[in-house]
Structures are given as structure tokens and as C-alpha cells.
Amino acid sequence: CRCNDPEVVEAHLHRKIDPFRQTPQEKWRWFQASPNLIVEKWEDSPDSAGPDTHIYYLLDKGLAVIENVHFPPPDDNWKWYIHIADFEYSEKLGAWLMKDLFVDLCIEPDNHTYQIFDLPDLACALDAGLISHQDSRRILERVDWLVKQIVHRKFPLEEIEHGREACRILGWRA
């Protein structure tokens, strides 16, 4: 595990955020659909995104849910890719920030078959002191909650359905 210096992180954030400040509003790829939901039309990752790919940032649930992820074989069976994350609004940057919390889940098109990824990364972060024991507990509780939603066939979540509707209204999906 390694950790970048704060100056490196801030420079990286500016390299990502500054170009979007020049983008006219009608070409924005993000829209805050509600206080706890941001939707994104994600087309700029040719290895994993297409015109049908959308990201739903569930701010209060701590999930970044990518719908219609396009991975090459043998991983082409996944429809959903979910980052466990924390979100905060930075007044200084004037932007929402997502802090990836190491653990990811992928879900097949049946919305029931799933796989958890990167648990060793969580352990490495704990060993390196990047997160506390309380943080790891909170992350694992979030993973457990999400798995229960999937197992009990409550996925896609209601917030995702609201995000899909927002994408339809924005003309991002049929």
C-alpha cells in the first residue's frame, strides 16, 4: 500500500476538475437529481463504458453504482459495478469528492448473482494505517447491507430507479 502526499492529491483533483469548469452546462455529464443522488453519463472510458453506461452516486448510502459496465472477456458478464465509497462536498473545490473505500461488488444481469472484490486491499489499508478499525467495520457493514439487498432481491435499489428516471428526463437513455 502507498499513500500520496496531500499536494499530489490536490494537483490530481485540479487536473480532473478544472477542465470541466470550462464545459458549457448543456454538455455537463453530471446532474444532481436530488440531495442524495447524482447521476453521470459516463462515456469516456472505452474499455469499460458505452453510450448506455450511467453512474448513480448514492451519497447517503455510500455507493457509486455503475450500470451497464462493459468489460472485455472473461469479465463481460457483469452488468453492475459498485464502489463502496464516502462522499463529501468540498467548498474549496466547489465539487463533490468521492473517496473509494477499497471494496467493490459486481452484479450480473440477473441482479442476484454477485462477487465481492478487493477485500485484500481493505486489509492492506488497515495494516498501513490508512483506515481505522472503526472505518473497516463501517465499510464491511455497508458491504453486508448491500449483499443483503441483493440476496433479498431488492436490487436495483429505489434510488437507482430514481436515477434511471432522471437519466430518461435528461435524454440520456431511452
Backbone as a printed PyTorch tensor [residue, N CA C, xyz], in Angstrom:
tensor([[[  0.8430,  -1.1900,   0.0000],
         [  0.0000,   0.0000,   0.0000],
         [  0.8830,   1.2460,   0.0000]],

        [[  0.3970,   2.2550,  -0.6860],
         [  1.1030,   3.5220,  -0.6500],
         [  0.0800,   4.6360,  -0.5780]],

        [[  0.5220,   5.7720,  -0.1370],
         [ -0.3620,   6.9180,   0.0240],
         [  0.3230,   8.1380,  -0.5740]],

        [[ -0.4040,   8.8790,  -1.3860],
         [  0.1570,  10.0870,  -1.9880],
         [  0.1370,  11.2470,  -0.9920]],

        [[  1.1020,  12.1510,  -1.1510],
         [  1.1320,  13.3610,  -0.3480],
         [ -0.0930,  14.2110,  -0.6730]],

        [[ -0.5650,  15.0180,   0.3000],
         [ -1.7340,  15.8740,   0.0540],
         [ -1.5720,  16.7820,  -1.1710]],

        [[ -0.3410,  17.2650,  -1.4320],
         [ -0.1190,  18.1350,  -2.5890],
         [ -0.3570,  17.3750,  -3.8990]],

        [[  0.0450,  16.1270,  -3.9260],
         [ -0.1680,  15.2900,  -5.1160],
         [ -1.6550,  15.0650,  -5.3300]],

        [[ -2.3710,  14.7920,  -4.2460],
         [ -3.8170,  14.5710,  -4.3350],
         [ -4.5160,  15.8350,  -4.8270]],

        [[ -4.1630,  16.9850,  -4.2630],
         [ -4.8070,  18.2360,  -4.6690],
         [ -4.5200,  18.5590,  -6.1370]],

        [[ -3.3000,  18.3570,  -6.5960],
         [ -2.9600,  18.6020,  -8.0030],
         [ -3.7700,  17.6700,  -8.9120]],

        [[ -3.9060,  16.4360,  -8.5020],
         [ -4.6970,  15.4720,  -9.2830],
         [ -6.1600,  15.9210,  -9.3680]],

        [[ -6.7270,  16.3510,  -8.2400],
         [ -8.1140,  16.8110,  -8.2380],
         [ -8.2970,  18.0020,  -9.1750]],

        [[ -7.3630,  18.9370,  -9.1460],
         [ -7.4630,  20.1010, -10.0380],
         [ -7.3550,  19.6870, -11.5090]],

        [[ -6.4880,  18.7170, -11.8200],
         [ -6.3780,  18.2460, -13.2060],
         [ -7.6900,  17.6240, -13.6830]],

        [[ -8.4430,  17.0410, -12.7690],
         [ -9.7220,  16.4410, -13.1390],
         [-10.8430,  17.4780, -13.1800]],

        [[-10.8740,  18.3670, -12.1970],
         [-11.9950,  19.2990, -12.0490],
         [-11.8850,  20.4970, -12.9900]],

        [[-10.7070,  21.0810, -13.1280],
         [-10.5530,  22.3250, -13.8810],
         [-11.0680,  22.2520, -15.3200]],

        [[-10.7900,  21.1870, -16.0780],
         [-11.3150,  21.1490, -17.4480],
         [-12.8470,  21.1660, -17.5110]],

        [[-13.5090,  20.5870, -16.5190],
         [-14.9710,  20.5620, -16.5370],
         [-15.5770,  21.9230, -16.2520]],

        [[-14.8270,  22.7870, -15.6000],
         [-15.3300,  24.1380, -15.3500],
         [-15.4900,  24.9180, -16.6610]],

        [[-14.7750,  24.5070, -17.6930],
         [-14.8480,  25.1690, -18.9970],
         [-15.9830,  24.6000, -19.8630]],

        [[-16.6120,  23.5280, -19.4160],
         [-17.6490,  22.8430, -20.1990],
         [-18.9730,  23.5920, -20.0870]],

        [[-19.6280,  23.8970, -21.2150],
         [-20.9440,  24.5430, -21.1400],
         [-21.9420,  23.6330, -20.4200]],

        [[-22.8690,  24.2320, -19.6890],
         [-23.8060,  23.4790, -18.8590],
         [-24.5830,  22.4300, -19.6530]],

        [[-24.9450,  22.7310, -20.8820],
         [-25.7260,  21.7610, -21.6720],
         [-24.9210,  20.5100, -22.0240]],

        [[-23.6040,  20.5560, -21.8310],
         [-22.7670,  19.3860, -22.1090],
         [-22.2700,  18.6990, -20.8400]],

        [[-22.7580,  19.1610, -19.6810],
         [-22.3440,  18.5230, -18.4310],
         [-22.7730,  17.0670, -18.4410]],

        [[-21.9350,  16.2300, -17.8760],
         [-22.2790,  14.8110, -17.8040],
         [-22.7530,  14.4040, -16.4200]],

        [[-22.8490,  15.3660, -15.5060],
         [-23.3620,  15.1080, -14.1660],
         [-24.6230,  15.9190, -13.9330]],

        [[-25.5030,  15.3630, -13.1030],
         [-26.7040,  16.0900, -12.7150],
         [-27.0750,  15.6450, -11.3090]],

        [[-27.3020,  16.6160, -10.4100],
         [-27.7390,  16.2670,  -9.0630],
         [-29.2510,  16.1550,  -9.0820]],

        [[-29.7340,  14.9080,  -9.0980],
         [-31.1560,  14.6200,  -9.2400],
         [-31.9260,  14.8620,  -7.9450]],

        [[-31.2490,  14.7460,  -6.8070],
         [-31.8530,  15.0010,  -5.5030],
         [-30.7030,  15.2710,  -4.5320]],

        [[-31.0190,  15.6680,  -3.3030],
         [-29.9220,  15.9620,  -2.3610],
         [-28.9620,  14.7770,  -2.1490]],

        [[-29.4400,  13.5560,  -2.3400],
         [-28.6050,  12.3820,  -2.0820],
         [-28.3280,  11.5450,  -3.3200]],

        [[-28.5650,  12.0970,  -4.5030],
         [-28.3710,  11.3290,  -5.7330],
         [-27.7890,  12.2120,  -6.8400]],

        [[-26.6400,  11.7910,  -7.3460],
         [-26.0440,  12.4240,  -8.5250],
         [-26.0000,  11.3540,  -9.6100]],

        [[-26.3780,  11.7240, -10.8320],
         [-26.2860,  10.8020, -11.9610],
         [-25.2070,  11.3120, -12.9090]],

        [[-24.5480,  10.3700, -13.5700],
         [-23.4970,  10.7160, -14.5190],
         [-23.6490,   9.8710, -15.7730]],

        [[-23.5500,  10.5330, -16.9060],
         [-23.4760,   9.8330, -18.1930],
         [-21.9980,   9.6040, -18.4600]],

        [[-21.5830,   8.3550, -18.4320],
         [-20.1550,   8.0130, -18.4550],
         [-19.8090,   7.3360, -19.7630]],

        [[-19.1350,   8.0550, -20.6350],
         [-18.7850,   7.5080, -21.9420],
         [-17.2980,   7.5880, -22.2460]],

        [[-16.5010,   8.1340, -21.3450],
         [-15.1100,   8.4230, -21.6860],
         [-14.1200,   7.3540, -21.2230]],

        [[-14.5880,   6.1560, -21.0090],
         [-13.6950,   5.0560, -20.6580],
         [-13.9540,   3.9170, -21.6320]],

        [[-13.3120,   3.9400, -22.8010],
         [-13.6400,   2.9830, -23.8530],
         [-13.4850,   1.5230, -23.4630]],

        [[-12.6740,   1.2440, -22.4440],
         [-12.5040,  -0.1450, -22.0310],
         [-13.6410,  -0.6550, -21.1600]],

        [[-14.4410,   0.2490, -20.5890],
         [-15.4740,  -0.2220, -19.6750],
         [-16.7990,   0.5360, -19.7510]],

        [[-16.9170,   1.5150, -20.6380],
         [-18.1530,   2.2890, -20.7310],
         [-18.6330,   2.3620, -22.1700]],

        [[-19.9300,   2.5720, -22.2960],
         [-20.5360,   2.7540, -23.6100],
         [-21.6370,   3.7890, -23.4990]],

        [[-22.3790,   4.0110, -24.5710],
         [-23.4360,   5.0280, -24.5390],
         [-24.5650,   4.6890, -23.5680]],

        [[-24.6580,   3.4260, -23.1350],
         [-25.6970,   3.0200, -22.1850],
         [-25.1900,   2.9750, -20.7410]],

        [[-23.9650,   3.4360, -20.5000],
         [-23.3730,   3.3650, -19.1690],
         [-23.7150,   4.6300, -18.3790]],

        [[-24.2240,   4.4200, -17.1690],
         [-24.5550,   5.5170, -16.2670],
         [-24.0290,   5.1870, -14.8810]],

        [[-23.6890,   6.2410, -14.1430],
         [-23.2510,   6.0700, -12.7600],
         [-24.2490,   6.7920, -11.8680]],

        [[-24.6390,   6.0970, -10.8130],
         [-25.5490,   6.6460,  -9.8160],
         [-24.7650,   6.7690,  -8.5070]],

        [[-24.5510,   7.9970,  -8.0600],
         [-23.8450,   8.2460,  -6.8120],
         [-24.8920,   8.3860,  -5.7170]],

        [[-24.9960,   7.3830,  -4.8710],
         [-25.9420,   7.3820,  -3.7700],
         [-25.2110,   7.9210,  -2.5450]],

        [[-25.2770,   9.2370,  -2.3880],
         [-24.4460,   9.9380,  -1.4250],
         [-24.6860,   9.4710,   0.0070]],

        [[-25.9420,   9.2700,   0.3850],
         [-26.2340,   8.8750,   1.7630],
         [-26.0230,   7.3860,   2.0080]],

        [[-25.9470,   6.5920,   0.9630],
         [-25.7130,   5.1470,   1.1110],
         [-24.2340,   4.8050,   0.9610]],

        [[-23.4330,   5.7350,   0.4450],
         [-22.0140,   5.4800,   0.2650],
         [-21.7360,   4.4820,  -0.8400]],

        [[-22.4640,   4.6280,  -1.9470],
         [-22.2990,   3.7200,  -3.0850],
         [-22.1770,   4.5180,  -4.3810]],

        [[-21.2500,   4.1070,  -5.2320],
         [-21.1680,   4.6080,  -6.6030],
         [-21.4910,   3.4090,  -7.4850]],

        [[-22.6640,   3.4370,  -8.1040],
         [-23.1950,   2.2850,  -8.8310],
         [-23.1010,   2.5500, -10.3290]],

        [[-22.3090,   1.7510, -11.0180],
         [-22.1650,   1.8750, -12.4740],
         [-23.0740,   0.8420, -13.1270]],

        [[-23.9910,   1.3230, -13.9510],
         [-24.9000,   0.4300, -14.6860],
         [-24.3780,   0.2480, -16.1100]],

        [[-24.4740,  -0.9740, -16.5890],
         [-24.0370,  -1.3380, -17.9470],
         [-22.5430,  -1.1130, -18.1220]],

        [[-21.7930,  -1.6810, -17.2040],
         [-20.3440,  -1.6520, -17.3250],
         [-19.9590,  -2.6340, -18.4290]],

        [[-18.9740,  -2.2770, -19.2290],
         [-18.5640,  -3.1000, -20.3770],
         [-17.1020,  -3.5060, -20.2150]],

        [[-16.8910,  -4.6880, -19.6480],
         [-15.5440,  -5.2220, -19.5050],
         [-15.2980,  -6.2370, -20.6020]],

        [[-14.0550,  -6.3830, -21.0230],
         [-13.7390,  -7.4190, -22.0030],
         [-13.8230,  -8.8060, -21.3510]],

        [[-13.9690,  -9.8560, -22.1740],
         [-13.9880, -11.2230, -21.6330],
         [-12.7030, -11.4780, -20.8550]],

        [[-12.7460, -12.2380, -19.8270],
         [-13.8530, -13.0730, -19.3470],
         [-14.7770, -12.3520, -18.3700]],

        [[-14.6160, -11.0500, -18.1820],
         [-15.4320, -10.3090, -17.2220],
         [-16.6180,  -9.5910, -17.8600]],

        [[-17.0240, -10.0330, -19.0310],
         [-18.1030,  -9.3590, -19.7590],
         [-19.4910,  -9.7540, -19.2720]],

        [[-19.5750, -10.5520, -18.2200],
         [-20.8670, -10.9720, -17.7010],
         [-21.4340, -10.0190, -16.6520]],

        [[-20.6790,  -8.9990, -16.2660],
         [-21.1530,  -8.0870, -15.2340],
         [-21.9840,  -6.9600, -15.8280]],

        [[-23.1210,  -6.6540, -15.1970],
         [-23.9500,  -5.5140, -15.6120],
         [-23.7020,  -4.3170, -14.6950]],

        [[-23.4270,  -4.5880, -13.4310],
         [-23.2840,  -3.5470, -12.4250],
         [-21.9090,  -3.6330, -11.7860]],

        [[-21.2900,  -2.4700, -11.5730],
         [-20.0310,  -2.3880, -10.8320],
         [-20.2600,  -1.3600,  -9.7360]],

        [[-20.0360,  -1.7520,  -8.4900],
         [-20.3650,  -0.8800,  -7.3600],
         [-19.1260,  -0.6210,  -6.5140]],

        [[-18.8080,   0.6540,  -6.3410],
         [-17.7380,   1.0800,  -5.4480],
         [-18.3580,   1.3940,  -4.0880]],

        [[-17.7640,   0.8840,  -3.0290],
         [-18.1090,   1.3440,  -1.6860],
         [-17.2910,   2.6250,  -1.4920]],

        [[-17.9570,   3.7010,  -1.0850],
         [-17.2840,   4.9990,  -1.0860],
         [-17.8800,   5.9350,  -0.0440]],

        [[-17.1230,   6.9580,   0.2810],
         [-17.6350,   8.0880,   1.0570],
         [-17.6560,   9.2970,   0.1270]],

        [[-18.6060,  10.1780,   0.3570],
         [-18.7360,  11.3880,  -0.4490],
         [-18.7220,  12.6050,   0.4650]],

        [[-18.1240,  13.6740,  -0.0410],
         [-18.1880,  14.9480,   0.6710],
         [-18.1400,  16.0690,  -0.3570]],

        [[-18.8300,  17.1500,  -0.0170],
         [-18.7860,  18.3180,  -0.8750],
         [-17.6650,  19.2200,  -0.3880]],

        [[-16.7410,  19.5590,  -1.2820],
         [-15.6250,  20.4460,  -0.9530],
         [-15.9860,  21.8650,  -1.3740]],

        [[-16.1870,  22.7190,  -0.3880],
         [-16.4460,  24.1320,  -0.6850],
         [-15.2470,  24.7380,  -1.4070]],

        [[-14.0510,  24.3440,  -0.9900],
         [-12.8190,  24.8880,  -1.5700],
         [-12.7370,  24.5980,  -3.0680]],

        [[-13.0860,  23.3790,  -3.4560],
         [-13.0240,  22.9960,  -4.8710],
         [-14.3460,  23.2330,  -5.6010]],

        [[-15.4120,  23.4360,  -4.8430],
         [-16.7250,  23.6080,  -5.4580],
         [-17.1780,  22.3540,  -6.1770]],

        [[-16.9080,  21.1930,  -5.5610],
         [-17.2220,  19.9230,  -6.2170],
         [-17.4390,  18.8260,  -5.1780]],

        [[-18.2050,  17.8230,  -5.5980],
         [-18.3430,  16.6120,  -4.7960],
         [-17.0920,  15.7640,  -4.9860]],

        [[-16.6220,  15.1690,  -3.8960],
         [-15.4760,  14.2760,  -3.9440],
         [-15.9060,  12.8860,  -3.4940]],

        [[-15.3920,  11.8910,  -4.1870],
         [-15.6590,  10.5060,  -3.8150],
         [-14.3680,   9.8840,  -3.3090]],

        [[-14.4320,   9.3060,  -2.1260],
         [-13.2890,   8.5910,  -1.5500],
         [-13.5950,   7.1000,  -1.6570]],

        [[-12.8770,   6.4170,  -2.5310],
         [-13.0660,   4.9790,  -2.7330],
         [-12.6250,   4.2570,  -1.4640]],

        [[-13.4540,   3.3470,  -0.9820],
         [-13.1700,   2.6330,   0.2640],
         [-12.7390,   1.1880,   0.0250]],

        [[-12.0640,   0.9630,  -1.0800],
         [-11.3170,  -0.2620,  -1.3600],
         [-12.1460,  -1.4490,  -1.8280]],

        [[-13.3580,  -1.6580,  -1.3220],
         [-14.1440,  -2.8440,  -1.6430],
         [-15.1220,  -2.5280,  -2.7670]],

        [[-15.2330,  -3.4480,  -3.7320],
         [-16.1530,  -3.3020,  -4.8580],
         [-16.9830,  -4.5700,  -4.9900]],

        [[-18.1510,  -4.4230,  -5.6020],
         [-19.0010,  -5.5640,  -5.9260],
         [-19.3790,  -5.4820,  -7.3860]],

        [[-19.4970,  -6.6320,  -8.0300],
         [-20.0440,  -6.7110,  -9.3780],
         [-21.2770,  -7.6030,  -9.3220]],

        [[-22.2730,  -7.2430, -10.1300],
         [-23.5330,  -7.9850, -10.1600],
         [-23.8480,  -8.3240, -11.6060]],

        [[-24.2910,  -9.5470, -11.8260],
         [-24.6660,  -9.9980, -13.1640],
         [-26.0340,  -9.4430, -13.5530]],

        [[-26.4240,  -9.5770, -14.8320],
         [-27.7030,  -9.0350, -15.2900],
         [-28.9380,  -9.5820, -14.5560]],

        [[-28.8210, -10.7330, -13.8910],
         [-29.9760, -11.2480, -13.1510],
         [-30.2430, -10.4520, -11.8700]],

        [[-29.3540,  -9.4960, -11.5480],
         [-29.4440,  -8.6420, -10.3610],
         [-29.3930,  -9.4350,  -9.0580]],

        [[-28.9040, -10.6630,  -9.1250],
         [-28.8860, -11.5280,  -7.9460],
         [-27.5190, -12.1930,  -7.7350]],

        [[-26.8260, -12.4900,  -8.8230],
         [-25.5170, -13.1260,  -8.7360],
         [-24.4640, -12.0350,  -8.6110]],

        [[-23.6340, -12.1380,  -7.5820],
         [-22.6680, -11.0760,  -7.3120],
         [-21.3220, -11.6650,  -6.9250]],

        [[-20.3140, -10.7970,  -6.9530],
         [-18.9830, -11.1500,  -6.4860],
         [-18.3930,  -9.9260,  -5.7930]],

        [[-17.7160, -10.1610,  -4.6790],
         [-17.0530,  -9.0930,  -3.9290],
         [-15.5790,  -9.1030,  -4.3120]],

        [[-15.0380,  -7.9020,  -4.5650],
         [-13.6470,  -7.7510,  -4.9710],
         [-12.8810,  -6.8890,  -3.9730]],

        [[-11.5920,  -7.0860,  -3.9510],
         [-10.6320,  -6.1900,  -3.3130],
         [-10.6600,  -6.1860,  -1.7800]],

        [[-11.1460,  -7.2420,  -1.1590],
         [-11.0560,  -7.3180,   0.2950],
         [ -9.6050,  -7.2780,   0.7800]],

        [[ -8.6540,  -7.8940,   0.0450],
         [ -7.2500,  -7.7440,   0.4790],
         [ -6.7720,  -6.2860,   0.4740]],

        [[ -7.3200,  -5.4660,  -0.4200],
         [ -6.9600,  -4.0440,  -0.4300],
         [ -7.4230,  -3.3530,   0.8590]],

        [[ -8.5950,  -3.7540,   1.3470],
         [ -9.0990,  -3.2170,   2.6110],
         [ -8.1570,  -3.6030,   3.7530]],

        [[ -7.7360,  -4.8640,   3.7650],
         [ -6.8080,  -5.3230,   4.7980],
         [ -5.4780,  -4.5690,   4.7200]],

        [[ -4.9870,  -4.3480,   3.5190],
         [ -3.7350,  -3.6170,   3.3170],
         [ -3.8720,  -2.1780,   3.8370]],

        [[ -5.0040,  -1.5390,   3.5520],
         [ -5.2390,  -0.1750,   4.0260],
         [ -5.2750,  -0.1320,   5.5540]],

        [[ -5.8570,  -1.1460,   6.1570],
         [ -5.8990,  -1.2260,   7.6160],
         [ -4.4880,  -1.4150,   8.1760]],

        [[ -3.7400,  -2.3310,   7.5780],
         [ -2.3540,  -2.5740,   8.0230],
         [ -1.4830,  -1.3280,   7.8750]],

        [[ -1.6950,  -0.5680,   6.8140],
         [ -0.8740,   0.6230,   6.5520],
         [ -1.3290,   1.8400,   7.3600]],

        [[ -2.4360,   1.7000,   8.0860],
         [ -2.9310,   2.8150,   8.8780],
         [ -3.7030,   3.8500,   8.0780]],

        [[ -4.0980,   3.4960,   6.8440],
         [ -4.8830,   4.4320,   6.0270],
         [ -6.3180,   4.5330,   6.5200]],

        [[ -6.7790,   3.4700,   7.1790],
         [ -8.1180,   3.4710,   7.7780],
         [ -8.0060,   2.8910,   9.1810]],

        [[ -8.9800,   3.2200,  10.0080],
         [ -9.0110,   2.7120,  11.3820],
         [ -9.8340,   1.4230,  11.4390]],

        [[ -9.8140,   0.7810,  12.6050],
         [-10.6560,  -0.3980,  12.7970],
         [-12.1320,  -0.0180,  12.6750]],

        [[-12.4900,   1.1700,  13.1850],
         [-13.8810,   1.6330,  13.0600],
         [-14.2480,   1.8470,  11.5940]],

        [[-13.3110,   2.4000,  10.8090],
         [-13.5570,   2.5860,   9.3770],
         [-13.7980,   1.2420,   8.7020]],

        [[-12.9410,   0.2640,   8.9990],
         [-13.0960,  -1.0480,   8.3470],
         [-14.4140,  -1.6910,   8.7600]],

        [[-14.8170,  -1.5290,  10.0000],
         [-16.1080,  -2.0540,  10.4470],
         [-17.2460,  -1.4040,   9.6680]],

        [[-17.1770,  -0.0780,   9.5250],
         [-18.2180,   0.6650,   8.7960],
         [-18.2750,   0.2270,   7.3330]],

        [[-17.1240,   0.0230,   6.7180],
         [-17.0640,  -0.4220,   5.3210],
         [-17.6770,  -1.8030,   5.1830]],

        [[-17.2880,  -2.7140,   6.0650],
         [-17.8180,  -4.0770,   5.9940],
         [-19.3170,  -4.1220,   6.2960]],

        [[-19.7920,  -3.2700,   7.1850],
         [-21.2360,  -3.1930,   7.4430],
         [-21.9810,  -2.7080,   6.2000]],

        [[-21.3820,  -1.7740,   5.4730],
         [-22.0030,  -1.2880,   4.2340],
         [-22.0470,  -2.3940,   3.1860]],

        [[-20.9530,  -3.1510,   3.0690],
         [-20.9210,  -4.2890,   2.1380],
         [-21.9930,  -5.3070,   2.5310]],

        [[-22.0740,  -5.6170,   3.8120],
         [-23.0630,  -6.5790,   4.3050],
         [-24.4790,  -6.1200,   3.9860]],

        [[-24.7570,  -4.8370,   4.2090],
         [-26.0890,  -4.2960,   3.9070],
         [-26.4010,  -4.4580,   2.4200]],

        [[-25.4380,  -4.1240,   1.5680],
         [-25.6640,  -4.2230,   0.1240],
         [-25.8820,  -5.6740,  -0.2960]],

        [[-25.0860,  -6.5850,   0.2170],
         [-25.2580,  -8.0030,  -0.1150],
         [-26.6570,  -8.4700,   0.2960]],

        [[-27.1310,  -8.0420,   1.4540],
         [-28.4860,  -8.4210,   1.8830],
         [-29.5390,  -7.8910,   0.9190]],

        [[-29.3490,  -6.6720,   0.4050],
         [-30.3040,  -6.1250,  -0.5740],
         [-30.3110,  -6.9930,  -1.8290]],

        [[-29.1330,  -7.4070,  -2.2650],
         [-29.0230,  -8.2360,  -3.4730],
         [-29.6660,  -9.5940,  -3.2330]],

        [[-29.3210, -10.2360,  -2.1400],
         [-29.8260, -11.5750,  -1.8340],
         [-31.3480, -11.5690,  -1.6950]],

        [[-31.8970, -10.5130,  -1.1080],
         [-33.3490, -10.4250,  -0.9030],
         [-34.0620,  -9.7840,  -2.0990]],

        [[-33.3300,  -9.7000,  -3.2170],
         [-33.8690,  -9.2100,  -4.4870],
         [-34.4610,  -7.7990,  -4.3810]],

        [[-33.7480,  -6.9490,  -3.6530],
         [-34.1360,  -5.5430,  -3.5380],
         [-33.1900,  -4.6610,  -4.3460]],

        [[-32.4620,  -5.2880,  -5.2630],
         [-31.5530,  -4.5720,  -6.1490],
         [-32.0840,  -4.7070,  -7.5620]],

        [[-32.1000,  -3.6310,  -8.3630],
         [-31.5810,  -2.2930,  -8.1000],
         [-32.3920,  -1.5590,  -7.0280]],

        [[-31.6840,  -0.7600,  -6.2640],
         [-32.2780,  -0.0020,  -5.1770],
         [-33.2190,   1.0640,  -5.7260]],

        [[-34.1360,   1.5070,  -4.8730],
         [-35.0990,   2.5420,  -5.2640],
         [-34.4050,   3.8050,  -5.7880]],

        [[-33.3000,   4.1840,  -5.1520],
         [-32.5650,   5.3770,  -5.5890],
         [-32.0360,   5.2200,  -7.0110]],

        [[-31.6710,   4.0140,  -7.3730],
         [-31.2030,   3.7680,  -8.7410],
         [-32.3490,   3.9470,  -9.7190]],

        [[-33.5310,   3.4850,  -9.3520],
         [-34.7080,   3.6910, -10.2120],
         [-34.9790,   5.1780, -10.3980]],

        [[-34.8090,   5.9610,  -9.3320],
         [-34.9620,   7.4250,  -9.4540],
         [-33.8800,   7.9960, -10.3730]],

        [[-32.6760,   7.4710, -10.2690],
         [-31.5890,   7.9010, -11.1480],
         [-31.8610,   7.5640, -12.5990]],

        [[-32.4050,   6.3760, -12.8410],
         [-32.7590,   5.9920, -14.2170],
         [-33.8000,   6.9490, -14.7930]],

        [[-34.7780,   7.3040, -13.9710],
         [-35.8040,   8.2500, -14.4230],
         [-35.1840,   9.6150, -14.7190]],

        [[-34.2680,  10.0680, -13.8770],
         [-33.5850,  11.3430, -14.1340],
         [-32.8260,  11.2690, -15.4520]],

        [[-32.1710,  10.1550, -15.7240],
         [-31.4440,   9.9860, -16.9920],
         [-32.3960,  10.0310, -18.1800]],

        [[-33.5780,   9.4240, -18.0300],
         [-34.5800,   9.4770, -19.1160],
         [-35.0080,  10.9250, -19.3710]],

        [[-35.2910,  11.6670, -18.2870],
         [-35.7300,  13.0630, -18.4170],
         [-34.6350,  13.9080, -19.0700]],

        [[-33.3690,  13.6270, -18.7330],
         [-32.2410,  14.3570, -19.3210],
         [-31.9510,  13.9460, -20.7660]],

        [[-32.6400,  12.9150, -21.2370],
         [-32.4130,  12.4330, -22.6000],
         [-31.1810,  11.5470, -22.7370]],

        [[-30.7180,  10.9990, -21.6090],
         [-29.5290,  10.1590, -21.6130],
         [-29.8430,   8.6910, -21.8480]],

        [[-31.1050,   8.3150, -21.7990],
         [-31.4760,   6.9160, -22.0480],
         [-32.8920,   6.8800, -22.6000]],

        [[-33.1540,   5.8140, -23.3450],
         [-34.4850,   5.6610, -23.9720],
         [-35.4990,   5.2000, -22.9550]]])
